[in-house]
Amino acid sequence: MIAFMIRRLFQALIVIFIISVIGFAIKQSVGDPVRELTGISVSEEERVEFREKLGLNDPWYVQYGRFFGDAIQGDLGTSFFYKRPATEVILEKAPATLELVFVSSLIILLFSVPLGVFSAIKPDSLFSRALMGSSIVGVSIPVFLTAIMMVYLFSIKLSWLPSYGRGELVMLGGWGTGLLTLDGWLHILMPSVALSSIMLPLFIRLIRSEMMEVLESEYIKYAWAKGLTHRRVWFVHAFKNTLLPVITVGGVQLGVTIAFTILTETVFQWQGLGFMFMEAVERSDAPLLVAYLMFVGIVMVGVNTIVDLIYGLVNPTIRIAGVK
Amino acid sequence: MSSIRSYIRANGMTSLLEVKDLVIKFALRTGEVTATNGVSFTLEKGERLGLVGESGAGKSVTGFSIINLISKPGYIASGEVNFLGEDLARVSDERIRSIRGNRISMIFQDPMMTLNPVLTIGTQMTETLHQHNPQMSKAEARAIALDKLRKVYIPSPEKRLGQYPHEFSGGMRQRIIIAIALLTDPELIIADEPTTALDVTIQAEIMELLMELCETEDMGLILITHDLAVVAQVTQNIAVMYAGSVVEKGPTAQVVADPQHPYTQGLIAALPQSSGHGERLNQIPGMMPTLKNIPPGCSFNPRCPHVMEVCKQQVPSLRSGKNSNLAACHLYPPEKDNPSAR
Ligand SMILES: Nc1ncnc2c1ncn2[C@@H]1O[C@H](COP(=O)(O)OP(=O)(O)OP(=O)(O)O)[C@@H](O)[C@H]1O
Ligand SMILES: [Mg+2]
C-alpha cells in the first residue's frame, strides 16, 4: 500500500510538472509581461530596457525555471484586470466553485447509486425502462438549456428559487461558504442540479451496466448457490464489485464536471472560477487564465490521486501488489 | 445396487434424491429449446453418482435444476426433484434458499471464478453459516470455518481466513470451496467438473479429498464430468447423458466394464487406455446434435454403428441390456413394467 501510494504521488507530480510547462507555454505566447507592468505611454527604448531587466531575453529554460520557482511559491503573476496577484483572485473565487462541484457530486452520488443498482437488478421493470429512456434524453440536453429551463420554471414562473448569485455567505477564515445558511442552499440548489444533470444519467448507466455484468458472473451464481438472500447477494457480493470501475470512471468524470462549471456559473452568474474564467477570456487576462489552468489542473490531479488511493483501499488485489 | 434399492423401497424409506422426468427448457428469443428431455435418476443417502456425457449433453443444467438455479432463460418445464420426499421444483423461494448451500452444496468448475474477489475467505465462509443459522455467534462460525479448512488440509487456517481469493492457488481455492460446501454438513454435494480447471497434477489430489470427505461425512455426491476415468474411481453409480437424455445407467464398474448403449461403448472405447499404444484414439464419429436439430427417434442414431430403421422413428425407453444396466436403446427388447426404467 505504501509503495502504491508513493508511486501514485510520484505520477501526480509528473502530471503537475507537465501542466506547469503548458501554463508556461501559454503565458509565453499570450501574455506580454511588459504590458502587465507598464502602460501604453512607455517609449520603445524603455520597453527594451525593461525586457532586459526582467530577463525576458534569457533562454526559455531559464525563464521556465523562474516561472516554476515562482509558481511553487504561489506566484503566478498579476492579473491585468484586478491588478492583484492572480493566485489571490483564484483563491477568493475557488470556494464558490468547489462548493458547487461538491453539492452536485453529492446529488450524483445520492441518486445514481440507488437508481443504477435498481435498474440493474430489475432491468425489465417499467421504472427501469423509463429511467433508461429518460437518461438518454438527459445526456443529450445541453447544460445551459437545462439551466435556463430551470430558471424559467422555478425562478420566473414559480418564484421559488433565486436565479443568480450565491446568497448569504458565512466567512470561515478565508473561505466564504454558502452551505451554512438556508439562503445559501436555496441559491446553490439550481446551479448544482444543472451541473449534475450531465453526469447523473452517465453515472446511472455506468453503475447499471457494471452491476449487470457483475450479476452474470460465476461468483454471483455461486453466492446464490450458497443460499444467500437477495439483499446480501446484491448489496454485498455484487455491489462491492461494481464499485471498482465506478470509482475509476467517477474520478475522471469529476474532472469533467469542473470543466462544465464554466457554463453553469455563467448562466447562474455564480461568482466562482468558471465565471471568472469567462471574464478573463473576454478581457484577455493572460496571467489569470494561466493561474486558472494551473489551479484546475492541480485540483484534478489531486482528486484523481485521492480516487486512486480509495480504489486501492477497496480493491484487495492492489493492496497486495503494493505490499510486495 | 438394485437389491439395495428394492430393500429401501420395501422398507418405505425415501431416497435422498429422486429426479423424475425432468424437462428443462430455455425460452430463447428464437423459440424454445429443450435442454433435458425427461431425465430420471435416484440417489440414496451417502451414494455417489457420476453424471457423464459430452459437452452440451445437459449435465450442468440438470445439476443446477436440483437447487432450482438454472440461469435465465432456462426453467423447469415439468418433472420432479424430490429431495427427501420434498419436490424442490415446486417449493417457495424462501424454502429453496434454506436448502441451497445448507443441505445441498455446490462445487463449481473454475475455482478462479467462483470466489468473490473482494471478500475475504473468512467472510465468504461465515456468511453461509450465519445465513442458515441466524443465531450463531461470530466466534462459533469462525470455529466451524477453521475446522472445515483443516479438514481440507489448508495450512495455518487462522491466517488464511483474513486473506482474499487472489492470495491462493487454484488448487487451494478449490479446497476452500470444498470447505465451504462442508460448512453446514449437507446431505448432498453437487460437484460440476470440480477438477477440469485445475493442473493435472492436483486433479487427482482434489478428487481423492472430495471422495474421502463424502465417505467420512456420509454425504451424497453427484459428480458431473466428461472424465470416465474419474467417475470410475469415485462413484458407485453412473448415469450417461446424451443430448438431454439419460441413455444408460447402472453400477459404475459394470457400466465401464460392460457398457450396453452404443454411445457408452463409444465413450469407453475412446478412453486412452482402451486403444493400444500408439494407436489413434477411437473417437465416436460425428458430433452431438445441437438442441435445435435433435434428430427424430433416438438422438444418437446418426452416429450409431448399429442403427436400425426403428431408431430413426421411435425414441427408445430405458430397458435392461444384457446385464442389469439400463440402456435407452432399441437393440434390447423394451420392458413393460420395470419401475426403475422410467
Ligand atoms: N443460458 C443458456 N441459454 C441457452 N441455452 C443454454 C443456456 N445454458 C445452457 N444451454 C444449453 O443447454 C444445453 C445443456 O447445457 P449444459 O451446460 O448443461 O451442458 P453440459 O453437459 O454441462 O456441458 P459441458 O460439459 O460443456 O459443461 C446446451 O446445449 C446449452 O447450449
Ligand atoms: Mg457443464
XYZ file of C-alpha atoms and ligand atoms in Angstrom:
698
model
C 0.000 0.000 0.000
C 2.802 2.401 0.907
C 4.657 1.659 -2.318
C 1.425 2.056 -4.220
C 0.834 5.441 -2.614
C 4.344 6.641 -3.342
C 4.012 5.560 -6.937
C 0.717 7.405 -7.289
C 2.079 10.572 -5.707
C 5.095 10.444 -7.992
C 2.825 10.146 -11.018
C 0.808 13.109 -9.746
C 3.977 15.196 -9.531
C 4.857 14.379 -13.127
C 1.412 15.450 -14.288
C 1.684 18.702 -12.349
C 5.059 19.331 -13.969
C 3.517 18.853 -17.415
C 0.689 21.221 -16.537
C 3.219 23.840 -15.479
C 5.010 23.512 -18.817
C 1.713 24.059 -20.634
C 0.912 27.016 -18.416
C 4.325 28.469 -19.132
C 3.874 27.998 -22.857
C 0.552 29.820 -22.785
C 1.998 32.618 -20.781
C 4.872 32.928 -23.251
C 2.629 33.110 -26.282
C -0.282 35.131 -24.937
C 0.865 37.378 -22.156
C 3.233 40.255 -22.602
C 4.651 40.934 -19.161
C 5.774 44.368 -20.171
C 2.169 45.284 -20.782
C 1.371 43.780 -17.433
C 3.646 46.193 -15.667
C 3.703 49.301 -17.769
C 1.190 51.456 -19.543
C 0.836 52.260 -23.212
C 2.623 55.548 -22.731
C 6.037 53.950 -22.307
C 8.594 54.526 -25.015
C 10.183 51.777 -27.102
C 13.672 52.196 -25.534
C 12.283 51.944 -22.058
C 10.482 48.730 -23.031
C 13.637 47.154 -24.398
C 15.462 48.070 -21.239
C 12.599 46.647 -19.215
C 12.698 43.367 -21.111
C 16.387 43.024 -20.374
C 15.864 43.785 -16.705
C 13.035 41.276 -16.400
C 15.152 38.580 -18.041
C 12.788 38.227 -20.976
C 15.704 37.814 -23.331
C 17.079 34.852 -21.366
C 16.873 31.396 -22.930
C 13.436 29.792 -22.471
C 14.620 27.224 -19.952
C 15.964 29.896 -17.661
C 12.661 31.681 -17.929
C 10.796 28.451 -17.290
C 12.915 27.827 -14.229
C 11.977 31.233 -12.920
C 8.309 30.648 -13.723
C 8.328 27.293 -11.966
C 10.160 28.687 -8.947
C 7.617 31.474 -8.630
C 4.721 29.126 -9.193
C 5.840 26.839 -6.387
C 5.780 29.825 -4.081
C 2.262 30.570 -5.247
C 3.221 33.457 -7.513
C 1.507 33.124 -10.880
C 1.760 36.717 -11.922
C -0.560 39.659 -11.575
C -3.999 39.872 -13.111
C -4.271 42.646 -15.729
C -7.798 43.423 -14.711
C -7.803 43.050 -10.947
C -4.276 44.445 -10.535
C -3.800 41.844 -7.801
C -1.827 38.592 -7.673
C -3.654 36.002 -9.793
C -3.326 33.403 -7.026
C -5.155 35.682 -4.632
C -8.029 36.146 -7.077
C -8.214 32.400 -7.683
C -8.301 31.577 -4.004
C -11.048 34.101 -3.469
C -13.212 32.583 -6.208
C -12.385 28.932 -5.543
C -14.795 28.257 -2.641
C -17.820 29.075 -4.785
C -16.794 26.592 -7.465
C -15.652 23.892 -5.073
C -18.933 24.077 -3.181
C -20.849 23.865 -6.419
C -18.905 20.796 -7.510
C -19.237 19.273 -4.065
C -23.001 19.656 -3.919
C -23.503 18.334 -7.426
C -21.240 15.356 -6.702
C -23.384 14.717 -3.662
C -26.505 14.829 -5.817
C -24.927 12.458 -8.341
C -23.877 10.024 -5.641
C -27.201 10.115 -3.833
C -29.234 9.406 -6.942
C -27.002 7.376 -9.239
C -26.264 4.572 -6.784
C -29.828 3.579 -5.875
C -31.165 4.219 -9.375
C -28.298 2.413 -11.110
C -28.490 -0.549 -8.772
C -32.253 -0.778 -9.033
C -32.285 -0.700 -12.813
C -29.610 -3.412 -12.836
C -31.432 -5.837 -10.587
C -34.857 -5.184 -12.110
C -33.938 -4.417 -15.718
C -37.342 -5.373 -17.056
C -39.428 -3.240 -14.716
C -41.350 -0.324 -16.107
C -39.431 2.064 -13.869
C -36.051 0.883 -15.167
C -37.140 1.197 -18.761
C -38.469 4.690 -18.164
C -35.263 5.600 -16.369
C -33.063 4.334 -19.192
C -35.161 6.132 -21.756
C -35.094 9.426 -19.894
C -31.379 9.128 -19.165
C -30.647 9.134 -22.875
C -32.683 12.315 -23.182
C -30.935 13.693 -20.092
C -27.460 13.159 -21.503
C -28.298 14.858 -24.742
C -29.783 18.058 -23.313
C -27.030 20.685 -23.022
C -26.359 22.038 -19.547
C -27.202 25.604 -20.343
C -30.563 24.569 -21.722
C -31.344 22.641 -18.533
C -30.201 25.645 -16.556
C -32.298 28.116 -18.485
C -35.378 25.915 -18.328
C -34.971 25.613 -14.579
C -34.558 29.340 -14.160
C -37.660 29.894 -16.244
C -39.738 27.432 -14.261
C -38.547 27.858 -10.686
C -37.461 31.492 -10.651
C -39.645 33.268 -13.152
C -42.864 31.224 -13.179
C -42.984 29.907 -9.638
C -40.614 32.336 -7.878
C -39.441 29.543 -5.620
C -35.722 29.818 -6.115
C -33.329 32.698 -6.717
C -31.907 32.673 -10.215
C -28.434 34.101 -9.628
C -25.708 34.668 -7.050
C -24.656 32.719 -4.014
C -26.943 34.235 -1.410
C -25.964 34.774 2.178
C -22.408 33.690 2.941
C -20.654 32.876 6.193
C -16.926 33.516 6.394
C -14.861 30.652 7.776
C -11.343 32.033 7.774
C -10.769 32.995 4.154
C -13.489 30.665 2.905
C -16.869 32.198 2.203
C -19.348 29.336 2.461
C -22.979 29.290 1.396
C -23.577 25.872 2.877
C -24.293 27.131 6.380
C -27.348 29.219 5.619
C -30.742 28.305 4.217
C -30.431 31.169 1.771
C -27.113 29.766 0.566
C -28.684 26.349 -0.009
C -31.604 27.868 -1.920
C -29.096 29.575 -4.166
C -26.881 26.573 -4.766
C -29.749 24.189 -5.474
C -30.439 25.055 -9.111
C -26.836 25.507 -10.247
C -25.780 22.206 -8.701
C -28.751 20.332 -10.135
C -27.971 21.817 -13.548
C -24.332 20.831 -13.196
C -25.166 17.282 -12.112
C -27.674 16.850 -14.932
C -24.974 15.801 -17.401
C -23.147 13.362 -15.172
C -26.114 11.854 -13.376
C -27.502 9.928 -16.379
C -24.000 8.784 -17.279
C -23.411 7.507 -13.780
C -26.744 5.732 -13.601
C -25.966 3.956 -16.857
C -22.433 3.178 -15.783
C -23.480 1.690 -12.455
C -26.268 -0.227 -14.132
C -24.098 -1.769 -16.825
C -21.279 -2.634 -14.426
C -23.709 -4.151 -11.955
C -25.462 -6.170 -14.657
C -22.152 -7.537 -15.802
C -21.193 -8.487 -12.267
C -24.554 -10.175 -11.727
C -23.770 -12.507 -14.629
C -20.509 -13.687 -13.106
C -19.761 -17.094 -11.667
C -19.176 -15.843 -8.150
C -22.656 -14.348 -8.063
C -24.153 -17.605 -9.235
C -22.126 -19.249 -6.502
C -23.448 -16.762 -3.937
C -26.989 -17.755 -4.934
C -25.996 -21.413 -4.661
C -24.909 -20.757 -1.076
C -28.482 -19.793 -0.269
C -27.746 -16.145 0.483
C -30.597 -13.632 0.452
C -31.176 -11.223 -2.406
C -30.107 -8.409 -0.163
C -26.770 -9.989 0.616
C -26.045 -11.043 -2.966
C -26.978 -7.700 -4.468
C -25.624 -5.247 -1.955
C -22.579 -7.077 -0.645
C -21.405 -9.507 -3.312
C -22.397 -7.629 -6.440
C -22.280 -4.002 -5.379
C -18.781 -4.163 -3.945
C -17.501 -5.400 -7.274
C -19.486 -2.786 -9.144
C -17.800 -0.060 -7.134
C -14.310 -0.632 -8.504
C -14.814 0.504 -12.104
C -17.290 3.148 -10.979
C -14.694 4.748 -8.716
C -12.171 4.928 -11.541
C -14.556 6.443 -14.031
C -16.023 8.630 -11.313
C -12.668 10.288 -10.710
C -12.270 11.182 -14.351
C -15.837 12.445 -14.604
C -15.365 14.670 -11.579
C -12.678 16.452 -13.556
C -15.056 16.871 -16.458
C -17.622 18.328 -14.054
C -15.157 21.079 -13.181
C -14.975 21.959 -16.858
C -18.762 22.187 -17.016
C -18.804 24.688 -14.150
C -17.817 27.319 -16.693
C -21.196 27.018 -18.427
C -23.225 26.631 -15.271
C -21.602 29.533 -13.477
C -22.097 31.785 -16.450
C -25.813 31.058 -16.639
C -26.392 31.495 -12.906
C -23.837 34.289 -12.509
C -22.236 32.179 -9.886
C -19.180 34.080 -8.704
C -16.739 31.221 -8.975
C -13.760 30.238 -11.072
C -15.797 29.377 -14.147
C -17.431 32.777 -14.198
C -14.078 34.406 -13.591
C -12.576 32.352 -16.407
C -15.137 33.600 -18.923
C -14.489 37.161 -17.850
C -10.732 36.668 -18.089
C -11.136 35.335 -21.611
C -13.137 38.386 -22.636
C -10.535 40.669 -21.056
C -7.544 38.688 -22.390
C -6.310 38.499 -18.824
C -3.478 36.036 -19.555
C -1.983 35.678 -16.061
C -5.404 34.899 -14.650
C -6.073 32.338 -17.388
C -2.777 30.619 -16.719
C -3.454 30.676 -12.992
C -6.895 29.156 -13.588
C -5.440 26.415 -15.722
C -2.781 25.600 -13.163
C -5.247 25.595 -10.286
C -7.792 23.390 -12.027
C -5.034 21.076 -13.214
C -3.697 20.663 -9.703
C -7.171 20.104 -8.263
C -7.861 17.419 -10.883
C -4.577 15.688 -10.224
C -5.313 15.835 -6.515
C -8.791 14.402 -6.953
C -7.555 11.627 -9.222
C -4.824 10.716 -6.805
C -7.313 10.513 -3.952
C -9.651 8.438 -6.115
C -6.816 6.046 -6.949
C -5.963 5.696 -3.294
C -9.599 4.927 -2.466
C -9.592 2.391 -5.287
C -6.542 0.819 -3.741
C -8.354 0.549 -0.432
C -11.410 -1.138 -1.952
C -9.529 -3.470 -4.273
C -7.678 -6.202 -2.369
C -5.553 -7.108 -5.379
C -3.919 -3.688 -5.414
C -3.345 -3.651 -1.711
C -1.201 -6.723 -2.037
C 0.615 -5.524 -5.116
C 1.752 -2.587 -3.011
C 2.970 -4.719 -0.121
C 5.180 -6.886 -2.311
C -27.410 -51.852 -6.388
C -30.936 -52.812 -7.313
C -31.133 -55.001 -4.242
C -30.317 -52.018 -2.022
C -32.920 -50.008 -3.862
C -35.604 -52.617 -3.505
C -34.722 -53.043 0.141
C -35.055 -49.320 0.713
C -38.324 -49.193 -1.158
C -39.713 -52.228 0.586
C -38.976 -50.594 3.917
C -40.698 -47.372 2.943
C -37.565 -45.261 3.191
C -37.309 -42.214 0.988
C -34.338 -41.783 -1.271
C -32.055 -38.827 -0.729
C -32.824 -37.523 -4.182
C -35.207 -38.673 -6.833
C -35.170 -36.778 -10.115
C -38.181 -37.752 -12.164
C -38.895 -36.999 -15.838
C -37.125 -33.694 -15.597
C -37.684 -31.453 -18.594
C -35.672 -28.239 -18.727
C -36.334 -25.677 -21.417
C -34.724 -22.454 -22.470
C -37.077 -19.756 -23.649
C -34.830 -18.183 -26.265
C -35.845 -15.274 -28.420
C -35.735 -17.571 -31.422
C -38.061 -20.066 -29.745
C -37.972 -22.657 -27.020
C -35.315 -25.336 -26.866
C -35.381 -28.411 -24.673
C -32.126 -28.902 -22.800
C -33.135 -32.055 -20.961
C -35.894 -34.308 -22.057
C -37.235 -36.447 -19.222
C -34.154 -37.108 -17.124
C -34.657 -39.513 -14.211
C -32.242 -40.867 -11.636
C -32.199 -41.708 -7.970
C -29.597 -41.189 -5.304
C -29.634 -42.922 -1.925
C -28.176 -41.397 1.241
C -24.401 -41.356 1.021
C -24.420 -42.571 -2.578
C -22.019 -41.165 -5.151
C -23.384 -40.853 -8.659
C -21.488 -39.847 -11.772
C -23.236 -37.796 -14.431
C -21.208 -38.142 -17.618
C -21.576 -37.156 -21.220
C -20.221 -34.901 -23.912
C -20.218 -31.135 -23.702
C -23.740 -29.788 -24.077
C -25.411 -33.027 -23.033
C -27.272 -31.184 -20.273
C -25.258 -32.276 -17.245
C -24.816 -28.834 -15.732
C -28.401 -27.720 -16.225
C -29.517 -30.951 -14.595
C -27.187 -30.296 -11.660
C -28.364 -26.720 -11.210
C -32.005 -27.654 -11.585
C -31.750 -29.684 -8.388
C -31.424 -26.484 -6.375
C -33.686 -24.695 -8.842
C -30.930 -22.389 -10.013
C -30.937 -22.599 -13.785
C -29.729 -19.391 -15.373
C -32.308 -17.454 -17.293
C -33.969 -18.008 -19.682
C -33.916 -21.646 -18.544
C -36.677 -23.154 -16.457
C -38.013 -26.469 -15.261
C -40.878 -27.183 -17.638
C -42.011 -30.390 -15.967
C -40.837 -33.208 -13.758
C -39.924 -33.531 -10.114
C -36.848 -33.098 -7.985
C -37.686 -34.941 -4.802
C -35.187 -34.257 -2.075
C -36.048 -36.468 0.887
C -39.567 -36.571 -0.456
C -39.957 -32.822 -0.979
C -40.294 -31.625 -4.579
C -37.774 -28.794 -4.804
C -39.027 -27.771 -8.225
C -42.243 -26.630 -6.563
C -41.299 -25.179 -3.178
C -41.284 -21.474 -2.297
C -38.242 -19.267 -2.915
C -37.784 -18.992 0.816
C -37.745 -22.768 1.225
C -35.337 -23.495 -1.616
C -32.986 -20.840 -0.290
C -32.880 -22.534 3.073
C -31.773 -25.718 1.308
C -29.204 -24.231 -1.064
C -25.764 -24.164 0.464
C -27.191 -25.686 3.610
C -28.403 -29.196 2.863
C -27.316 -29.283 -0.776
C -23.963 -27.669 -1.541
C -22.490 -26.992 -4.934
C -18.921 -27.023 -6.122
C -18.327 -25.160 -9.375
C -15.937 -25.860 -12.158
C -13.484 -22.995 -12.061
C -12.217 -22.069 -8.597
C -10.597 -18.942 -10.039
C -14.042 -17.565 -10.872
C -16.125 -18.973 -8.051
C -14.976 -16.956 -5.056
C -15.835 -13.293 -4.778
C -12.598 -11.359 -5.372
C -13.348 -8.523 -2.946
C -14.437 -10.530 0.096
C -12.129 -12.397 2.448
C -12.245 -16.159 2.686
C -13.439 -15.756 6.266
C -16.398 -13.618 5.202
C -17.313 -15.990 2.417
C -17.281 -18.900 4.833
C -19.028 -17.440 7.846
C -21.738 -15.706 5.814
C -23.019 -19.117 4.760
C -23.188 -20.236 8.373
C -24.905 -17.065 9.526
C -27.350 -17.241 6.649
C -28.534 -20.680 7.616
C -28.139 -20.274 11.386
C -29.021 -16.659 12.182
C -28.479 -17.098 15.907
C -24.940 -18.461 15.558
C -22.260 -16.301 17.212
C -19.288 -14.969 15.278
C -16.877 -16.985 17.362
C -18.823 -20.159 16.736
C -18.951 -19.570 12.981
C -15.243 -18.872 12.950
C -14.500 -22.050 14.834
C -16.526 -24.107 12.357
C -14.831 -22.414 9.400
C -11.413 -23.194 10.864
C -12.409 -26.787 11.482
C -13.524 -27.259 7.885
C -10.400 -25.588 6.500
C -8.362 -28.098 8.496
C -10.442 -30.912 7.049
C -9.355 -29.894 3.547
C -5.748 -29.544 4.687
C -5.318 -25.776 4.395
C -2.220 -24.921 6.425
C -2.413 -22.177 9.095
C -6.150 -21.573 8.571
C -6.301 -18.784 11.201
C -4.137 -16.618 8.996
C -5.918 -17.708 5.823
C -9.360 -16.583 6.986
C -8.351 -12.943 6.618
C -6.984 -13.343 3.101
C -8.549 -12.725 -0.282
C -9.048 -15.301 -3.058
C -6.206 -13.980 -5.211
C -3.761 -14.960 -2.493
C -4.466 -18.646 -3.132
C -3.567 -21.026 -5.943
C -6.282 -22.746 -7.957
C -5.938 -25.989 -6.032
C -6.096 -24.163 -2.695
C -9.187 -22.278 -3.817
C -10.939 -25.478 -4.771
C -10.091 -26.863 -1.329
C -11.606 -23.764 0.218
C -14.716 -24.205 -1.909
C -14.938 -27.788 -0.720
C -14.580 -26.497 2.841
C -17.422 -24.040 2.198
C -19.514 -26.920 0.873
C -18.881 -28.818 4.100
C -19.722 -25.946 6.465
C -23.321 -26.880 7.139
C -22.839 -30.662 6.956
C -25.015 -31.068 3.871
C -26.630 -34.333 2.841
C -25.737 -33.819 -0.801
C -22.925 -32.203 -2.747
C -23.243 -31.460 -6.438
C -19.811 -31.025 -7.998
C -19.814 -29.732 -11.564
C -16.468 -30.675 -13.103
C -14.631 -29.766 -9.906
C -11.175 -30.514 -11.276
C -11.243 -29.705 -15.003
C -9.919 -26.186 -14.448
C -7.027 -27.397 -12.304
C -3.500 -28.542 -13.043
C -3.385 -32.208 -13.977
C -1.033 -32.822 -11.083
C -3.534 -31.711 -8.445
C -6.708 -33.039 -10.075
C -6.330 -36.474 -8.514
C -5.493 -34.936 -5.147
C -8.668 -32.824 -5.069
C -10.796 -35.704 -6.307
C -9.452 -38.003 -3.633
C -10.087 -35.412 -0.956
C -13.654 -34.947 -2.108
C -14.323 -38.673 -2.180
C -12.750 -39.231 1.215
C -14.848 -36.453 2.743
C -18.055 -37.771 1.204
C -17.268 -41.127 2.709
C -16.353 -39.958 6.213
C -19.200 -37.438 6.421
C -21.687 -39.782 4.746
C -22.675 -37.238 2.117
C -24.270 -37.987 -1.212
C -22.357 -36.761 -4.255
C -23.392 -36.016 -7.795
C -20.209 -35.754 -9.777
C -20.628 -34.100 -13.148
C -17.761 -34.704 -15.548
C -16.588 -35.730 -19.002
C -13.977 -37.908 -17.470
C -15.000 -41.546 -17.227
C -11.746 -42.453 -15.525
C -12.523 -40.102 -12.625
C -16.082 -41.350 -12.364
C -14.833 -44.929 -12.262
C -12.618 -44.022 -9.312
C -15.063 -42.050 -7.257
C -18.637 -43.135 -7.843
C -20.774 -46.190 -7.249
C -23.300 -45.491 -9.999
C -23.302 -43.746 -13.333
C -25.871 -42.011 -15.467
C -24.700 -41.348 -19.016
C -26.324 -38.387 -20.736
C -26.593 -37.702 -24.431
C -28.358 -34.709 -25.991
C -30.523 -34.057 -22.956
C -31.471 -37.632 -22.064
C -30.068 -40.337 -19.843
C -29.088 -43.087 -22.244
C -27.579 -45.536 -19.808
C -27.351 -46.008 -16.077
C -26.059 -48.665 -13.773
C -23.345 -49.538 -11.277
C -20.135 -47.788 -12.254
C -17.949 -50.872 -12.504
C -20.471 -52.648 -14.682
C -21.089 -49.682 -16.968
C -17.377 -49.243 -17.521
C -16.602 -52.935 -17.954
C -19.652 -53.873 -19.984
C -21.430 -50.846 -21.432
C -24.774 -51.561 -23.089
C -25.631 -48.422 -25.021
C -23.635 -47.891 -28.214
C -22.899 -44.330 -27.083
C -21.407 -45.512 -23.793
C -19.485 -48.169 -25.685
C -18.093 -45.448 -27.885
C -17.126 -43.321 -24.886
C -15.296 -46.217 -23.249
C -13.557 -47.162 -26.468
C -12.352 -43.577 -26.748
C -10.590 -43.737 -23.383
C -6.807 -43.565 -23.857
C -6.116 -46.901 -22.173
C -8.623 -48.801 -24.325
C -6.787 -48.211 -27.557
C -3.442 -49.881 -27.962
C -0.217 -47.998 -27.533
C 0.488 -45.594 -30.375
C -2.916 -46.166 -31.929
C -5.300 -43.351 -32.683
C -7.958 -42.803 -30.067
C -11.221 -44.325 -31.188
C -13.367 -41.236 -31.161
C -17.047 -41.629 -31.907
C -17.508 -40.262 -35.425
C -19.729 -37.205 -35.819
C -20.878 -34.665 -33.285
C -23.627 -34.449 -30.738
C -26.560 -32.569 -32.278
C -27.327 -29.083 -31.011
C -30.596 -28.620 -29.161
C -32.240 -27.148 -32.224
C -31.669 -30.119 -34.508
C -32.029 -33.229 -32.429
C -32.996 -35.941 -34.916
C -36.300 -37.798 -34.587
C -36.192 -41.175 -32.874
C -33.073 -41.995 -30.896
C -30.964 -38.841 -30.754
C -27.817 -40.909 -31.171
C -28.951 -42.653 -34.373
C -26.881 -40.655 -36.911
C -23.670 -41.647 -35.115
C -24.658 -45.146 -34.084
C -22.823 -48.107 -35.648
C -25.847 -50.360 -35.001
C -28.501 -48.014 -36.327
C -31.764 -49.672 -37.426
C -34.892 -48.383 -39.082
C -36.795 -48.173 -35.789
C -34.068 -45.929 -34.299
C -34.991 -43.156 -36.724
C -38.628 -43.197 -35.750
C -39.064 -44.176 -32.135
C -37.451 -42.712 -29.046
C -36.217 -45.728 -27.096
C -37.169 -46.007 -23.427
C -34.734 -47.215 -20.765
C -34.635 -51.003 -20.515
C -32.319 -53.696 -19.219
C -29.495 -54.568 -21.520
C -27.610 -57.836 -21.391
C -26.712 -57.115 -17.790
C -28.559 -55.118 -15.153
C -27.592 -51.774 -16.729
C -30.466 -49.775 -18.076
C -29.976 -48.529 -21.605
C -32.221 -46.466 -23.858
C -31.582 -48.485 -26.980
C -33.667 -50.452 -29.455
C -31.062 -53.216 -29.514
C -32.728 -54.566 -26.409
C -36.344 -55.580 -26.028
C -38.464 -52.972 -24.285
C -39.818 -53.719 -20.841
C -43.375 -53.028 -19.979
C -43.277 -52.693 -16.224
C -39.862 -52.019 -14.920
C -40.372 -49.300 -12.318
C -36.790 -48.097 -12.312
C -36.763 -47.883 -16.090
C -38.975 -44.888 -16.029
N -28.203 -19.753 -20.669
C -28.473 -20.622 -21.676
N -29.169 -20.203 -22.753
C -29.441 -21.043 -23.757
N -29.051 -22.327 -23.798
C -28.345 -22.802 -22.771
C -28.009 -21.984 -21.651
N -27.294 -22.709 -20.780
C -27.193 -23.940 -21.333
N -27.822 -24.004 -22.515
C -27.939 -25.176 -23.399
O -28.311 -26.281 -22.649
C -27.603 -27.424 -23.087
C -27.015 -28.135 -21.926
O -26.028 -27.319 -21.355
P -25.141 -27.800 -20.134
O -24.354 -26.635 -19.689
O -25.989 -28.467 -19.133
O -24.181 -28.862 -20.801
P -23.070 -29.735 -20.089
O -23.446 -31.141 -20.318
O -22.888 -29.294 -18.712
O -21.841 -29.383 -20.976
P -20.347 -29.059 -20.519
O -19.693 -30.375 -20.414
O -19.821 -28.267 -21.663
O -20.409 -28.300 -19.254
C -26.550 -26.958 -24.064
O -26.902 -27.397 -25.355
C -26.580 -25.474 -23.994
O -26.478 -24.940 -25.294
Mg -21.355 -28.164 -17.732
